[in-house]
PDB file of N, CA and C in Angstrom:
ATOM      1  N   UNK H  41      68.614  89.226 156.295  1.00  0.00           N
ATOM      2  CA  UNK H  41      69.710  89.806 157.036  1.00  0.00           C
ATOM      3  C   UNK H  41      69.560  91.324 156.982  1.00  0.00           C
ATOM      4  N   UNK H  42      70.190  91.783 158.051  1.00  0.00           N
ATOM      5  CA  UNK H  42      69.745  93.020 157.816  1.00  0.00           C
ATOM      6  C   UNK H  42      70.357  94.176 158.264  1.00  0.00           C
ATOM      7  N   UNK H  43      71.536  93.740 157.465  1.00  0.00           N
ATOM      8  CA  UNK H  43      73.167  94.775 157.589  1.00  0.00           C
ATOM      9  C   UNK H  43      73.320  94.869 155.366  1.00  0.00           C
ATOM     10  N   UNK H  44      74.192  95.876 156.027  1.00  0.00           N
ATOM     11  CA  UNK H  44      74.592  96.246 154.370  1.00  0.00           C
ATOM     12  C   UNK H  44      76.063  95.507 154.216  1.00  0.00           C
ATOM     13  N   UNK H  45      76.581  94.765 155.441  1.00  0.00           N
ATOM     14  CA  UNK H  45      77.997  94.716 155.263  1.00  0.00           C
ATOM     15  C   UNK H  45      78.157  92.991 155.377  1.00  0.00           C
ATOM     16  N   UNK H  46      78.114  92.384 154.196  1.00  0.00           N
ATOM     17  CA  UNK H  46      77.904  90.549 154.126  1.00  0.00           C
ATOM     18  C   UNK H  46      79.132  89.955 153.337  1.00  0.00           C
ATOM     19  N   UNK H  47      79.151  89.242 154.261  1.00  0.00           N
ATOM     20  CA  UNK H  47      80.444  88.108 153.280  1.00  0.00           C
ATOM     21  C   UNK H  47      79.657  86.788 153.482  1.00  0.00           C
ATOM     22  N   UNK H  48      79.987  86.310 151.920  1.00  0.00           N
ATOM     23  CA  UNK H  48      79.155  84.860 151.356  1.00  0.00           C
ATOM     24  C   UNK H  48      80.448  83.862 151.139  1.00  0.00           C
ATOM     25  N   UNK H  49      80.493  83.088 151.337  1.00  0.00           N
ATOM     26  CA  UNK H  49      81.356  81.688 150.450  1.00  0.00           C
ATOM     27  C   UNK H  49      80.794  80.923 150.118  1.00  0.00           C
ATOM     28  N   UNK H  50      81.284  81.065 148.759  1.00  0.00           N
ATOM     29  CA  UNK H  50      81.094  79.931 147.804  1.00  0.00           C
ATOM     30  C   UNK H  50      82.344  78.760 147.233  1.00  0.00           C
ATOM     31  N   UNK H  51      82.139  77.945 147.948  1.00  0.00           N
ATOM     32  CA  UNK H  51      83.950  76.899 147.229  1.00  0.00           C
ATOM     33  C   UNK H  51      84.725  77.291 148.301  1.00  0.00           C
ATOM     34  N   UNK H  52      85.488  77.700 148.127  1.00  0.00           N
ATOM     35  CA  UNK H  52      86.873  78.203 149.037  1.00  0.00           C
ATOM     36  C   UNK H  52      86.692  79.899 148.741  1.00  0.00           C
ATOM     37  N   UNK H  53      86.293  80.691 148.688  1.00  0.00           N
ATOM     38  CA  UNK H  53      86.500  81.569 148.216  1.00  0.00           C
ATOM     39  C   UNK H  53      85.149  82.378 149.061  1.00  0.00           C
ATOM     40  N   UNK H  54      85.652  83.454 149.987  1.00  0.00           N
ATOM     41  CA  UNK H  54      84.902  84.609 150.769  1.00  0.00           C
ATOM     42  C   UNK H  54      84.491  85.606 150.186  1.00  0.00           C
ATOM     43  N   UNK H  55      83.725  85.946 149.711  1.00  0.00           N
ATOM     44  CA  UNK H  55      83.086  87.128 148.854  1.00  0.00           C
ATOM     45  C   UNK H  55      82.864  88.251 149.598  1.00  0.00           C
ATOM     46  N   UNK H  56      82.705  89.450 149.800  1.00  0.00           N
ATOM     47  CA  UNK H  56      82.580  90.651 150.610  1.00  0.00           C
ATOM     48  C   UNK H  56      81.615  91.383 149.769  1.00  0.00           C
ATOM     49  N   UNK H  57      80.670  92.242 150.558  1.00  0.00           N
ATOM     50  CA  UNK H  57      79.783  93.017 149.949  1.00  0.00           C
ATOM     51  C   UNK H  57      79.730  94.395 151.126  1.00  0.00           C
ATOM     52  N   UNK H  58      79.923  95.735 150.538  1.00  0.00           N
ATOM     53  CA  UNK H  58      79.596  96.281 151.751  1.00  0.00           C
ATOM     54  C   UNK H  58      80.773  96.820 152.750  1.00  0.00           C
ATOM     55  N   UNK H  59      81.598  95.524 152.645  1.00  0.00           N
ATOM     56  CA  UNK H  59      82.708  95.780 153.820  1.00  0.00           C
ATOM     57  C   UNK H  59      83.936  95.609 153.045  1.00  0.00           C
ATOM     58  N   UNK H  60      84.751  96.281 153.333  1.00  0.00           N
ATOM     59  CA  UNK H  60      86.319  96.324 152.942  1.00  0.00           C
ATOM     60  C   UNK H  60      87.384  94.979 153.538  1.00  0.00           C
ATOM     61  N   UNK H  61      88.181  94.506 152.854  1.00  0.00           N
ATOM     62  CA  UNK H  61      88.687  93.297 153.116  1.00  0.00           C
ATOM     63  C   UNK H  61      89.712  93.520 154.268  1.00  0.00           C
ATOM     64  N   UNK H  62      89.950  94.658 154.468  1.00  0.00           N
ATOM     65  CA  UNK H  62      91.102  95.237 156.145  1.00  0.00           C
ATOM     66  C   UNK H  62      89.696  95.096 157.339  1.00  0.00           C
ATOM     67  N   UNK H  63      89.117  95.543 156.614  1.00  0.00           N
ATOM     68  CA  UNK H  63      87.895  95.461 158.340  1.00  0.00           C
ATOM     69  C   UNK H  63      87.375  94.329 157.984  1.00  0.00           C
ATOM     70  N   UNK H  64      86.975  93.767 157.632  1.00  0.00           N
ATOM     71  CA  UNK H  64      86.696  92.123 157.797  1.00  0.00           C
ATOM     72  C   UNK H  64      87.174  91.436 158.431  1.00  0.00           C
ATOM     73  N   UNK H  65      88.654  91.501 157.596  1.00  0.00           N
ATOM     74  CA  UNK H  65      89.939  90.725 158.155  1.00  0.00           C
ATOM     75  C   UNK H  65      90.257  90.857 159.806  1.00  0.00           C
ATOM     76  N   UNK H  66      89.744  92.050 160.540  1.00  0.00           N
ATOM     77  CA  UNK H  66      90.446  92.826 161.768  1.00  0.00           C
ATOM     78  C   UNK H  66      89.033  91.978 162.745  1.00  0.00           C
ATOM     79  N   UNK H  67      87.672  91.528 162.249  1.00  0.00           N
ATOM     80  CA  UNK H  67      86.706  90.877 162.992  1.00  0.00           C
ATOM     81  C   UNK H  67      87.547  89.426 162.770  1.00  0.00           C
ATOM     82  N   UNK H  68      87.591  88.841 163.986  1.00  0.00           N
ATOM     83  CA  UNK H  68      88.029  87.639 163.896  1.00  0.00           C
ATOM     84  C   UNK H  68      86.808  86.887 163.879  1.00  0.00           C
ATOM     85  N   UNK H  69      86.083  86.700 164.797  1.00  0.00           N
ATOM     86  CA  UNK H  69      84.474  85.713 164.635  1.00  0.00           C
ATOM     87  C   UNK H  69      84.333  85.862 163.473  1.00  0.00           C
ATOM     88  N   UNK H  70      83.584  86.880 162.582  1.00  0.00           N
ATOM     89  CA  UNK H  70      83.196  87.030 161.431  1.00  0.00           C
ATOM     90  C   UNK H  70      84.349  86.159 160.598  1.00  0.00           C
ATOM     91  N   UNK H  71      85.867  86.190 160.506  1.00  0.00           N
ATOM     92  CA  UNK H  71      86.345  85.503 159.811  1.00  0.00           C
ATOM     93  C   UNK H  71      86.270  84.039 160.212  1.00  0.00           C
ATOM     94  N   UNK H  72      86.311  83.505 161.043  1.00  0.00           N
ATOM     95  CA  UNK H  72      85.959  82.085 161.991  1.00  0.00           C
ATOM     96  C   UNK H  72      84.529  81.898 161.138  1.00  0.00           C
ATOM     97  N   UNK H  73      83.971  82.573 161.598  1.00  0.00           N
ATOM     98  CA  UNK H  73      82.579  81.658 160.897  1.00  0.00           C
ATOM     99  C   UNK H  73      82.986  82.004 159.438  1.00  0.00           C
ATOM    100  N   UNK H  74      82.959  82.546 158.311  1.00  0.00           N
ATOM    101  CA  UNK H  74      83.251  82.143 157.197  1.00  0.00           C
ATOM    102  C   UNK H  74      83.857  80.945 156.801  1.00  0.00           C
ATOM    103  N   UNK H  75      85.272  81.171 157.638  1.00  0.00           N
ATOM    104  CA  UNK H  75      85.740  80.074 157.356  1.00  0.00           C
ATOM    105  C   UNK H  75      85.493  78.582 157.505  1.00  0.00           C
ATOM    106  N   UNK H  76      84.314  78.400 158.350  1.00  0.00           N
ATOM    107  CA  UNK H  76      83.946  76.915 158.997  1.00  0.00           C
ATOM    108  C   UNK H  76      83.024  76.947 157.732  1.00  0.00           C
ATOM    109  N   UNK H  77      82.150  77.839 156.930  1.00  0.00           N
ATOM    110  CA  UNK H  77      81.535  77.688 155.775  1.00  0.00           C
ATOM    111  C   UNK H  77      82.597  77.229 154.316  1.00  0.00           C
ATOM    112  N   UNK H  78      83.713  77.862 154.060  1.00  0.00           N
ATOM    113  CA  UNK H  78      84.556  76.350 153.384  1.00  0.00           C
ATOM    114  C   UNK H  78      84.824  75.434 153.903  1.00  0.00           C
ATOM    115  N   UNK H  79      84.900  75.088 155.080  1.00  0.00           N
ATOM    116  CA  UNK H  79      85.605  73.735 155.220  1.00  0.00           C
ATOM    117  C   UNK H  79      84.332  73.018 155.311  1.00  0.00           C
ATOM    118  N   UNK H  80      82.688  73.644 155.519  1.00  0.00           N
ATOM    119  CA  UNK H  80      81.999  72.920 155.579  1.00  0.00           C
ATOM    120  C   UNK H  80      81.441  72.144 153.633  1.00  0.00           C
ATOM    121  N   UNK H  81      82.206  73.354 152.968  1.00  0.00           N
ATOM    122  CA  UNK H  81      82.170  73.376 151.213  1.00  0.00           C
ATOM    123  C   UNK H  81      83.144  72.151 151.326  1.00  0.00           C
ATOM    124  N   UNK H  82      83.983  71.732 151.635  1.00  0.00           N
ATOM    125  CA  UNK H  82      84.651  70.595 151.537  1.00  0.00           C
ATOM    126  C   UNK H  82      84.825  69.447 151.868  1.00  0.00           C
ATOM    127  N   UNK H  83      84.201  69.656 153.175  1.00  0.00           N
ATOM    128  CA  UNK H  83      83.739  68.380 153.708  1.00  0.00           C
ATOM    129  C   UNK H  83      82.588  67.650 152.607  1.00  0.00           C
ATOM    130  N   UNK H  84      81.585  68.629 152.602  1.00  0.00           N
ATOM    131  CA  UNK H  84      80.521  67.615 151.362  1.00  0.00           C
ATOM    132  C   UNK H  84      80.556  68.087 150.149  1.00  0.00           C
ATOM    133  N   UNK H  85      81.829  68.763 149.482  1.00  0.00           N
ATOM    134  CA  UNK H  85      81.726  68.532 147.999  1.00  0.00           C
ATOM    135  C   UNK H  85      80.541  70.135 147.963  1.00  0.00           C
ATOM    136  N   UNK H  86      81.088  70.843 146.734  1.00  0.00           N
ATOM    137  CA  UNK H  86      80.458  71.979 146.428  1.00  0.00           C
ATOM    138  C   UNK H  86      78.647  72.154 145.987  1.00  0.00           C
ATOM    139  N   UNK H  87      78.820  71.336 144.794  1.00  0.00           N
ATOM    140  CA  UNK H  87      76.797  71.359 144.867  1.00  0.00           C
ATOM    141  C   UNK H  87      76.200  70.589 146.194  1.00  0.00           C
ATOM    142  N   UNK H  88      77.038  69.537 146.362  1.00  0.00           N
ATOM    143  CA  UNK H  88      76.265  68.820 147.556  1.00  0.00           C
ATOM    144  C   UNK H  88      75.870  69.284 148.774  1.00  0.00           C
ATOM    145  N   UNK H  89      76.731  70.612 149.207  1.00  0.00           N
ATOM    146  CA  UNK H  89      76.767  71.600 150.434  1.00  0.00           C
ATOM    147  C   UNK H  89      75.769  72.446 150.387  1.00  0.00           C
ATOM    148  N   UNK H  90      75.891  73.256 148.946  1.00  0.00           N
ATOM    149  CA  UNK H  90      74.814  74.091 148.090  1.00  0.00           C
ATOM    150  C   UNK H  90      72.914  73.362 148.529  1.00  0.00           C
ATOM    151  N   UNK H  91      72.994  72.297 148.070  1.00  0.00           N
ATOM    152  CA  UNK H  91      71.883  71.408 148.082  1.00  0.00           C
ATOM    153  C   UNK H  91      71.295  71.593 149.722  1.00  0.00           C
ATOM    154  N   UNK H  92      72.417  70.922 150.638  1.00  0.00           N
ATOM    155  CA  UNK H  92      72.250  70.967 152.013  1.00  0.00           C
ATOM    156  C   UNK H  92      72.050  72.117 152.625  1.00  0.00           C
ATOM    157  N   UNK H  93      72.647  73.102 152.615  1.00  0.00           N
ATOM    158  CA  UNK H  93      72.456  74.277 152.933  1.00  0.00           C
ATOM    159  C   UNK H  93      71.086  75.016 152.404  1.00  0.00           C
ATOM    160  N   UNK H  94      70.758  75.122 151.614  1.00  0.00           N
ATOM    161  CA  UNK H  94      69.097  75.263 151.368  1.00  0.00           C
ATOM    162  C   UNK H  94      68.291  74.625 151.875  1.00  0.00           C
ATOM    163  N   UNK H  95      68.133  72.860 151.487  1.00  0.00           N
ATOM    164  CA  UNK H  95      67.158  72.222 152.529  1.00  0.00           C
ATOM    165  C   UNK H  95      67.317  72.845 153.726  1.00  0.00           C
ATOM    166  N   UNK H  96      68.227  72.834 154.514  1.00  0.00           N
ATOM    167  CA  UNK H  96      68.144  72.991 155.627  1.00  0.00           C
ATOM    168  C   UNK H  96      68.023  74.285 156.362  1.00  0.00           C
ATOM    169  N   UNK H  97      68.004  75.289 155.318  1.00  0.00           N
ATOM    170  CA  UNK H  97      67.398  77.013 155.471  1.00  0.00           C
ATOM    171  C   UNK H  97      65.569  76.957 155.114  1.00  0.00           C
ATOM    172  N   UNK H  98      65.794  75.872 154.013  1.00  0.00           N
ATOM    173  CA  UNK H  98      64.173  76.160 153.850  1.00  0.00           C
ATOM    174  C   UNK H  98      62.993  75.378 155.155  1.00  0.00           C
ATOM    175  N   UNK H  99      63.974  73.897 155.828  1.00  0.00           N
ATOM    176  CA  UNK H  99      63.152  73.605 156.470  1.00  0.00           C
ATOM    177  C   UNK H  99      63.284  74.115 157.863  1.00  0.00           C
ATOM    178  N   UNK H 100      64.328  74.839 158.087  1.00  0.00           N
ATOM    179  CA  UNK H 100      64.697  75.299 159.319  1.00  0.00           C
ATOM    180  C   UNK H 100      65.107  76.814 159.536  1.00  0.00           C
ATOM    181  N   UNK H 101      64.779  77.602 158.728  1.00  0.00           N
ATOM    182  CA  UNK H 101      65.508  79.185 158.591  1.00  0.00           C
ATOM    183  C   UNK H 101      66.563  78.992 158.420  1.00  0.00           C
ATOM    184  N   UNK H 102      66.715  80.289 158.471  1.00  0.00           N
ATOM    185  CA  UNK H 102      68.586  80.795 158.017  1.00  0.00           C
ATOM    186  C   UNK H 102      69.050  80.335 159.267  1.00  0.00           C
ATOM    187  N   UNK H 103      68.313  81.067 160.834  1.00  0.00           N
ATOM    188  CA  UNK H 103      69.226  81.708 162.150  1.00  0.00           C
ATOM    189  C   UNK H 103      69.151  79.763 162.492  1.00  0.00           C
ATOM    190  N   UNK H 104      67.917  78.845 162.355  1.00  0.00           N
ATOM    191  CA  UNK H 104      68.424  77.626 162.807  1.00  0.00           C
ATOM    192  C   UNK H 104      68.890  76.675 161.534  1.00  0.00           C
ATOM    193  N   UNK H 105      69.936  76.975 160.215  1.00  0.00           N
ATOM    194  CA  UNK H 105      70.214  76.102 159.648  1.00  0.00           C
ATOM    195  C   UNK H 105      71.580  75.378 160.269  1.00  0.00           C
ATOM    196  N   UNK H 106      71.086  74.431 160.528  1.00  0.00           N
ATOM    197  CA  UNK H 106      72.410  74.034 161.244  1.00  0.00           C
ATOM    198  C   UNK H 106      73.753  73.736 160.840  1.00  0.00           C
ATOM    199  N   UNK H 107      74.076  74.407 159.438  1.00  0.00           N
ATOM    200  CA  UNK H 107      75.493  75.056 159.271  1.00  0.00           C
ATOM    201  C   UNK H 107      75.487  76.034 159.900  1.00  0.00           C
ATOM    202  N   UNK H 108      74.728  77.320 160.002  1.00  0.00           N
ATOM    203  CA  UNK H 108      74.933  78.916 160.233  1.00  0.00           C
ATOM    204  C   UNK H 108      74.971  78.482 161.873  1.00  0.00           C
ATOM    205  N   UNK H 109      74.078  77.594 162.689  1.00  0.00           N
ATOM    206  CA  UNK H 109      74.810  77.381 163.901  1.00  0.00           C
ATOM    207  C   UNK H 109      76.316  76.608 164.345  1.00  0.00           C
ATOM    208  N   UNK H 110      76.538  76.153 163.368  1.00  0.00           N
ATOM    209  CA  UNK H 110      77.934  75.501 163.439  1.00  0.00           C
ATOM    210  C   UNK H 110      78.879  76.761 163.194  1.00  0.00           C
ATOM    211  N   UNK H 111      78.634  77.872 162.285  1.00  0.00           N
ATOM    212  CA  UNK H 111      79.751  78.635 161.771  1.00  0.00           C
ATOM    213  C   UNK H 111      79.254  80.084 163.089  1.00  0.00           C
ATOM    214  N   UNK H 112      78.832  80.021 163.646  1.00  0.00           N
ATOM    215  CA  UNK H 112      78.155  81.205 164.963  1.00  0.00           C
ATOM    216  C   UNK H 112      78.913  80.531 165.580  1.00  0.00           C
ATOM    217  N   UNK H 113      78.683  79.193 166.290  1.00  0.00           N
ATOM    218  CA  UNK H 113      79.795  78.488 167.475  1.00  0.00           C
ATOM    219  C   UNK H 113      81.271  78.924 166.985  1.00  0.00           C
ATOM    220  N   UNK H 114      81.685  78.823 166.042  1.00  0.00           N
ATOM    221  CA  UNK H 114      82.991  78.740 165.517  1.00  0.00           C
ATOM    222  C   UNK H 114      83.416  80.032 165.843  1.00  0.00           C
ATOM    223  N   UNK H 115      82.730  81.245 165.358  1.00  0.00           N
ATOM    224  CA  UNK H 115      83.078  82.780 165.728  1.00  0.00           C
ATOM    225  C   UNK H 115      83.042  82.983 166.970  1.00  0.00           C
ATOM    226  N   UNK H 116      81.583  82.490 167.997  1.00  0.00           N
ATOM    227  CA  UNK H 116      81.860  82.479 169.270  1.00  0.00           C
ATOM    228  C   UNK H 116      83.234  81.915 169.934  1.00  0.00           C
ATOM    229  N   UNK H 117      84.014  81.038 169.317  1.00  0.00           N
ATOM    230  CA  UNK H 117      84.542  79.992 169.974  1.00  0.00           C
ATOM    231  C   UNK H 117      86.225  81.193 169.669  1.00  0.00           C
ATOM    232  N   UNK H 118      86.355  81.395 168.578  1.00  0.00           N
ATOM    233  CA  UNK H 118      87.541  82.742 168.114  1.00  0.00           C
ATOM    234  C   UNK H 118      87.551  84.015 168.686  1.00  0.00           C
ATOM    235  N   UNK H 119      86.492  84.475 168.846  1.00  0.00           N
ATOM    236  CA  UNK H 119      86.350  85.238 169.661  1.00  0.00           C
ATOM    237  C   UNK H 119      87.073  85.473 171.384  1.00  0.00           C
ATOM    238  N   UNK H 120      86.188  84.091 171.637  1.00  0.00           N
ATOM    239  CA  UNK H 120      86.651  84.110 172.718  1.00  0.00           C
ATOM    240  C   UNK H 120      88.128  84.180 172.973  1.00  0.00           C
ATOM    241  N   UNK H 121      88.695  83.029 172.356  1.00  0.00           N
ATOM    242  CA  UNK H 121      89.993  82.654 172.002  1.00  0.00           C
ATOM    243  C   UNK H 121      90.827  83.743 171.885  1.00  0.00           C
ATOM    244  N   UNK H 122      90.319  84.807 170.877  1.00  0.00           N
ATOM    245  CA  UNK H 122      91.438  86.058 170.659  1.00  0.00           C
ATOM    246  C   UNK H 122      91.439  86.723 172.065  1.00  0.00           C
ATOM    247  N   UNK H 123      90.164  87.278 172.602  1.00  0.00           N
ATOM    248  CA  UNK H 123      89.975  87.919 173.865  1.00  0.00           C
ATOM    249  C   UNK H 123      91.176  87.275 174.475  1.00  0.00           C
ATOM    250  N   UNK H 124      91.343  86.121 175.270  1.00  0.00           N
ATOM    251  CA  UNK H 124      92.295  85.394 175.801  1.00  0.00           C
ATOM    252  C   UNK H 124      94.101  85.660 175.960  1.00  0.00           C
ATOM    253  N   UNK H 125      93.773  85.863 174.389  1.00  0.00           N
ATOM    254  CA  UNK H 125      95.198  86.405 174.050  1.00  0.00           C
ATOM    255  C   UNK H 125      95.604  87.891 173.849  1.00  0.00           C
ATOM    256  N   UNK H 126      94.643  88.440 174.184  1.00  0.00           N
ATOM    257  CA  UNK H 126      95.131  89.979 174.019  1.00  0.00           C
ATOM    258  C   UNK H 126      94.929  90.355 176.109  1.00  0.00           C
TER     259      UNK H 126
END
């Protein structure tokens, strides 16, 4: 990746590096896709996601692991959504 400004989740819980939790908060996509990364932590249980999410970075990259395309649709999809409403 190749920004200084990253948010990770692990469990339920959004980690920030880089970026301040008011400007995070103010990107809606960016919060949309985080968030589809817990619910994807919950759907399969915390190591089990952990597990999946690697296989599927190591056999497929990061840009095609097909969580990180599930949580991109999700920001695309908020995005749009907010646009709409403003």
């Amino acid at each position: 990746m190749k920004t200084s400004n990253v948010a990770m989740v692990l469990g339920k819980t959004i980690h920030l590096s880089g970026v301040k939790k008011e400007e995070f908060l103010q990107d809606h996509s960016w919060v949309a896709h985080e968030l589809c990364h817990v619910q994807q932590f919950k759907e399969n249980g915390y190591f089990k996601f952990l597990w999946l999410y690697l296989l599927e970075s190591y056999r497929n990259g990061y840009y095609n692991n097909k969580y990180e395309v599930e949580a991109r649709q999700a920001g695309t999809k908020a995005a749009q959504e907010w646009r709409n409403l403003t």
